[in-house]
Amino acid sequence: DAKTTQPNSMESNEEEPVHLPCNHSTISGTDYIHWYRQLPSQGPEYVIHGLTSNVNNRMASLAIAEDRKSSTLILHRATLRDAAVYYCICRGSGGGADGLTFGKGTHLIIQP
Amino acid sequence: GAVVSQHPSWVICKSGTSVKIECRSLDFQATTMFWYRQFPKQSLMLMATSNEGSKATYEQGVEKDKFLINHASLTLSTLTVTSAHPEDSSFYICSANRNRLAPYNEQFFGPGTRLTVL
């Protein structure tokens, strides 16, 4: 798995957009970029994934740099329920045979 | 869809006893499940890969005789912590892939089991 670097923590206000950055300069051409988040005292949940193009789903958007060495998870309108640790993970296209390697992630704090 | 459950959600036991944690995929079949451990204020660490009908694969440093894994069906994997000690107190989380052949690796996680060993 490519090493990822994320800020330890970020703070935002409720109902404002949040941009969570992730650097993955050693990503290979076939690595997917995944984002998971973990709410307090819960198991992680899948947020979004992408390969080359930007992606949108009901939870968030994923903006991938043209050189793929970085990406940004965008929460368009943060709520208090979005307070969690967000993990950016780069994985090869080897399917579901391997577990995930979690870094330290970004602790997102949402202020009311 | 793609719900994974764990039982129990929390357990307190005495040192030296064994504890079994169940992980179930409720609406899909999972040939592969994963077990993670998370200590307070730390990230998740992969412990082992549970394969239906075959032996589990353990990560380096994880004692296979202490953490027994059984994956007897396509919807159930169990983790047994044998002779538990206070240092085994942790948050144990399982996950499963819905489509093992998918090129990406979306995993669905259980809610976790908080183990406290006195």
Short mmCIF file of C-alpha atoms in Angstrom, two decimals:
data_model
loop_
_atom_site.label_atom_id
_atom_site.label_comp_id
_atom_site.label_asym_id
_atom_site.label_seq_id
_atom_site.Cartn_x
_atom_site.Cartn_y
_atom_site.Cartn_z
CA ASP A 1 0.00 0.00 0.00
CA ALA A 2 1.20 3.49 -0.78
CA LYS A 3 2.01 5.59 2.28
CA THR A 4 -0.47 8.36 2.94
CA THR A 5 0.00 11.57 4.90
CA GLN A 6 -2.88 13.44 6.50
CA PRO A 7 -3.07 16.31 8.98
CA ASN A 8 -3.60 15.08 12.52
CA SER A 9 -6.66 17.23 13.07
CA MET A 10 -8.85 19.83 11.43
CA GLU A 11 -11.60 22.01 12.73
CA SER A 12 -14.59 23.43 10.91
CA ASN A 13 -17.89 25.07 11.63
CA GLU A 14 -21.23 23.41 11.20
CA GLU A 15 -22.89 23.84 7.80
CA GLU A 16 -19.64 24.92 6.17
CA PRO A 17 -17.69 22.90 3.59
CA VAL A 18 -14.72 20.86 4.77
CA HIS A 19 -11.74 19.90 2.65
CA LEU A 20 -9.67 17.03 4.04
CA PRO A 21 -6.33 16.62 2.26
CA CYS A 22 -4.30 13.46 1.74
CA ASN A 23 -0.87 13.10 0.17
CA HIS A 24 0.11 9.82 -1.46
CA SER A 25 3.14 10.62 -3.56
CA THR A 26 4.18 6.96 -4.00
CA ILE A 27 0.82 5.82 -5.33
CA SER A 28 1.03 3.38 -8.21
CA GLY A 29 -0.99 3.61 -11.40
CA THR A 30 -3.46 0.93 -10.32
CA ASP A 31 -3.95 1.95 -6.69
CA TYR A 32 -7.41 3.04 -5.71
CA ILE A 33 -7.84 5.89 -3.23
CA HIS A 34 -10.27 5.03 -0.46
CA TRP A 35 -11.70 7.11 2.33
CA TYR A 36 -13.20 5.69 5.46
CA ARG A 37 -14.33 7.44 8.60
CA GLN A 38 -14.72 6.27 12.15
CA LEU A 39 -17.20 7.86 14.49
CA PRO A 40 -16.42 7.63 18.21
CA SER A 41 -16.70 4.09 19.59
CA GLN A 42 -17.84 2.66 16.26
CA GLY A 43 -16.33 0.62 13.47
CA PRO A 44 -15.14 2.50 10.39
CA GLU A 45 -17.53 3.15 7.55
CA TYR A 46 -16.80 3.50 3.87
CA VAL A 47 -17.07 7.02 2.52
CA ILE A 48 -15.88 7.03 -1.07
CA HIS A 49 -13.24 5.73 -3.43
CA GLY A 50 -11.75 6.73 -6.74
CA LEU A 51 -9.03 5.93 -9.23
CA THR A 52 -8.41 8.90 -11.52
CA SER A 53 -11.56 10.95 -11.96
CA ASN A 54 -13.30 13.00 -9.33
CA VAL A 55 -16.15 11.15 -7.66
CA ASN A 56 -19.36 12.21 -5.97
CA ASN A 57 -21.75 10.28 -3.78
CA ARG A 58 -24.38 11.11 -1.22
CA MET A 59 -21.82 11.42 1.55
CA ALA A 60 -18.98 13.34 -0.02
CA SER A 61 -16.92 14.23 -3.06
CA LEU A 62 -13.42 13.07 -3.85
CA ALA A 63 -11.15 15.35 -5.82
CA ILE A 64 -8.05 13.61 -7.20
CA ALA A 65 -5.08 15.59 -8.40
CA GLU A 66 -4.10 15.15 -12.02
CA ASP A 67 -0.80 13.46 -11.04
CA ARG A 68 -2.70 11.39 -8.45
CA LYS A 69 -0.17 12.23 -5.77
CA SER A 70 -2.78 13.86 -3.61
CA SER A 71 -6.51 13.88 -3.10
CA THR A 72 -9.09 15.83 -1.14
CA LEU A 73 -12.22 14.59 0.52
CA ILE A 74 -14.91 17.25 0.44
CA LEU A 75 -17.83 17.38 2.80
CA HIS A 76 -20.07 19.98 1.23
CA ARG A 77 -21.97 20.98 4.33
CA ALA A 78 -20.58 19.57 7.54
CA THR A 79 -22.88 18.61 10.38
CA LEU A 80 -22.06 17.67 13.95
CA ARG A 81 -22.55 14.03 12.94
CA ASP A 82 -19.57 14.34 10.61
CA ALA A 83 -17.19 14.67 13.56
CA ALA A 84 -14.99 11.60 13.16
CA VAL A 85 -11.53 10.37 12.26
CA TYR A 86 -11.14 10.26 8.48
CA TYR A 87 -8.73 7.77 6.95
CA CYS A 88 -7.27 7.98 3.48
CA ILE A 89 -6.02 4.60 2.20
CA CYS A 90 -4.40 3.69 -1.11
CA ARG A 91 -4.87 0.10 -2.18
CA GLY A 92 -3.86 -1.92 -5.19
CA SER A 93 -6.44 -3.41 -7.48
CA GLY A 94 -5.96 -6.89 -6.06
CA GLY A 95 -9.54 -7.29 -5.02
CA GLY A 96 -10.81 -8.17 -1.60
CA ALA A 97 -8.17 -10.61 -0.47
CA ASP A 98 -6.26 -8.22 1.77
CA GLY A 99 -7.09 -6.23 4.85
CA LEU A 100 -6.69 -2.48 5.00
CA THR A 101 -3.72 -0.60 6.41
CA PHE A 102 -4.92 2.35 8.43
CA GLY A 103 -2.74 5.38 9.12
CA LYS A 104 -3.44 7.83 11.90
CA GLY A 105 -6.10 9.69 9.93
CA THR A 106 -7.45 13.19 10.44
CA HIS A 107 -9.54 13.95 13.48
CA LEU A 108 -12.27 16.28 12.23
CA ILE A 109 -13.81 18.55 14.83
CA ILE A 110 -17.05 20.32 13.99
CA GLN A 111 -17.97 23.40 15.95
CA PRO A 112 -21.68 24.27 16.29
CA GLY B 1 -27.45 -3.68 2.37
CA ALA B 2 -23.93 -4.77 3.32
CA VAL B 3 -24.44 -4.91 7.07
CA VAL B 4 -21.93 -6.54 9.39
CA SER B 5 -22.80 -7.24 13.00
CA GLN B 6 -20.71 -8.18 16.00
CA HIS B 7 -21.62 -9.85 19.24
CA PRO B 8 -21.18 -8.99 21.99
CA SER B 9 -20.79 -5.23 21.74
CA TRP B 10 -18.86 -5.21 24.99
CA VAL B 11 -17.53 -7.80 27.40
CA ILE B 12 -15.76 -7.72 30.74
CA CYS B 13 -13.93 -10.84 31.86
CA LYS B 14 -11.44 -11.99 34.44
CA SER B 15 -7.82 -12.55 33.59
CA GLY B 16 -7.19 -16.08 32.36
CA THR B 17 -10.60 -16.68 30.86
CA SER B 18 -11.40 -17.02 27.16
CA VAL B 19 -13.74 -14.75 25.25
CA LYS B 20 -15.44 -15.42 21.93
CA ILE B 21 -16.47 -12.61 19.60
CA GLU B 22 -18.77 -13.26 16.66
CA CYS B 23 -18.81 -11.39 13.36
CA ARG B 24 -21.70 -11.89 10.96
CA SER B 25 -22.42 -10.57 7.49
CA LEU B 26 -26.19 -10.17 7.61
CA ASP B 27 -27.18 -9.66 3.99
CA PHE B 28 -24.28 -10.98 1.94
CA GLN B 29 -21.86 -13.85 1.88
CA ALA B 30 -18.25 -13.19 2.74
CA THR B 31 -15.56 -15.69 1.86
CA THR B 32 -13.06 -13.39 3.54
CA MET B 33 -13.40 -11.48 6.77
CA PHE B 34 -10.84 -9.46 8.63
CA TRP B 35 -10.14 -8.84 12.29
CA TYR B 36 -8.67 -5.59 13.56
CA ARG B 37 -7.67 -4.36 16.99
CA GLN B 38 -7.68 -0.77 18.14
CA PHE B 39 -6.12 0.50 21.35
CA PRO B 40 -7.28 3.84 22.84
CA LYS B 41 -6.33 6.85 20.75
CA GLN B 42 -4.63 4.66 18.18
CA SER B 43 -5.50 3.54 14.70
CA LEU B 44 -6.84 0.16 13.65
CA MET B 45 -4.31 -2.61 13.27
CA LEU B 46 -5.06 -5.63 11.11
CA MET B 47 -4.70 -8.81 13.15
CA ALA B 48 -5.70 -11.55 10.77
CA THR B 49 -7.56 -12.56 7.65
CA SER B 50 -10.28 -15.12 8.13
CA ASN B 51 -10.94 -17.40 5.16
CA GLU B 52 -14.06 -19.53 4.94
CA GLY B 53 -13.19 -23.19 5.07
CA SER B 54 -9.47 -22.71 5.60
CA LYS B 55 -6.98 -21.51 8.15
CA ALA B 56 -6.72 -17.86 9.04
CA THR B 57 -3.72 -15.81 8.03
CA TYR B 58 -2.19 -13.82 10.88
CA GLU B 59 -0.22 -10.60 10.68
CA GLN B 60 3.30 -10.51 11.99
CA GLY B 61 3.40 -10.31 15.76
CA VAL B 62 -0.11 -11.69 16.32
CA GLU B 63 -0.13 -14.98 18.22
CA LYS B 64 -2.30 -17.47 16.38
CA ASP B 65 -2.61 -19.71 19.45
CA LYS B 66 -3.90 -16.83 21.51
CA PHE B 67 -6.31 -15.38 18.96
CA LEU B 68 -8.19 -18.33 17.51
CA ILE B 69 -10.18 -17.61 14.37
CA ASN B 70 -12.86 -19.84 12.91
CA HIS B 71 -14.74 -19.07 9.69
CA ALA B 72 -17.11 -21.98 9.50
CA SER B 73 -19.68 -20.46 7.16
CA LEU B 74 -19.96 -17.73 4.55
CA THR B 75 -21.64 -15.41 7.02
CA LEU B 76 -19.88 -16.06 10.32
CA SER B 77 -16.36 -15.65 11.63
CA THR B 78 -15.43 -15.95 15.28
CA LEU B 79 -12.44 -14.63 17.19
CA THR B 80 -11.61 -16.29 20.48
CA VAL B 81 -9.19 -14.55 22.79
CA THR B 82 -7.75 -17.39 24.87
CA SER B 83 -6.42 -16.89 28.38
CA ALA B 84 -7.09 -13.18 28.18
CA HIS B 85 -4.93 -10.76 30.14
CA PRO B 86 -5.34 -7.04 30.85
CA GLU B 87 -3.05 -6.15 27.94
CA ASP B 88 -5.58 -7.79 25.60
CA SER B 89 -8.15 -5.16 26.58
CA SER B 90 -8.97 -3.38 23.34
CA PHE B 91 -11.62 -2.61 20.75
CA TYR B 92 -11.93 -5.54 18.34
CA ILE B 93 -13.47 -4.82 14.95
CA CYS B 94 -14.27 -7.16 12.09
CA SER B 95 -14.91 -6.39 8.46
CA ALA B 96 -15.94 -8.22 5.32
CA ASN B 97 -15.79 -7.74 1.58
CA ARG B 98 -19.04 -8.11 -0.27
CA ASN B 99 -17.38 -8.71 -3.62
CA ARG B 100 -13.98 -10.26 -3.25
CA LEU B 101 -13.40 -10.02 -6.98
CA ALA B 102 -14.03 -6.30 -7.24
CA PRO B 103 -10.92 -4.35 -8.29
CA TYR B 104 -11.37 -1.98 -5.41
CA ASN B 105 -11.44 -3.10 -1.85
CA GLU B 106 -14.54 -1.68 -0.17
CA GLN B 107 -14.90 -3.25 3.21
CA PHE B 108 -17.90 -3.22 5.51
CA PHE B 109 -17.11 -3.00 9.18
CA GLY B 110 -18.88 -4.27 12.23
CA PRO B 111 -19.66 -1.94 15.13
CA GLY B 112 -16.81 -3.34 17.22
CA THR B 113 -16.52 -5.23 20.51
CA ARG B 114 -15.02 -3.56 23.56
CA LEU B 115 -13.08 -6.13 25.60
CA THR B 116 -12.01 -5.29 29.13
CA VAL B 117 -9.93 -7.85 31.00
CA LEU B 118 -9.73 -7.34 34.75
#
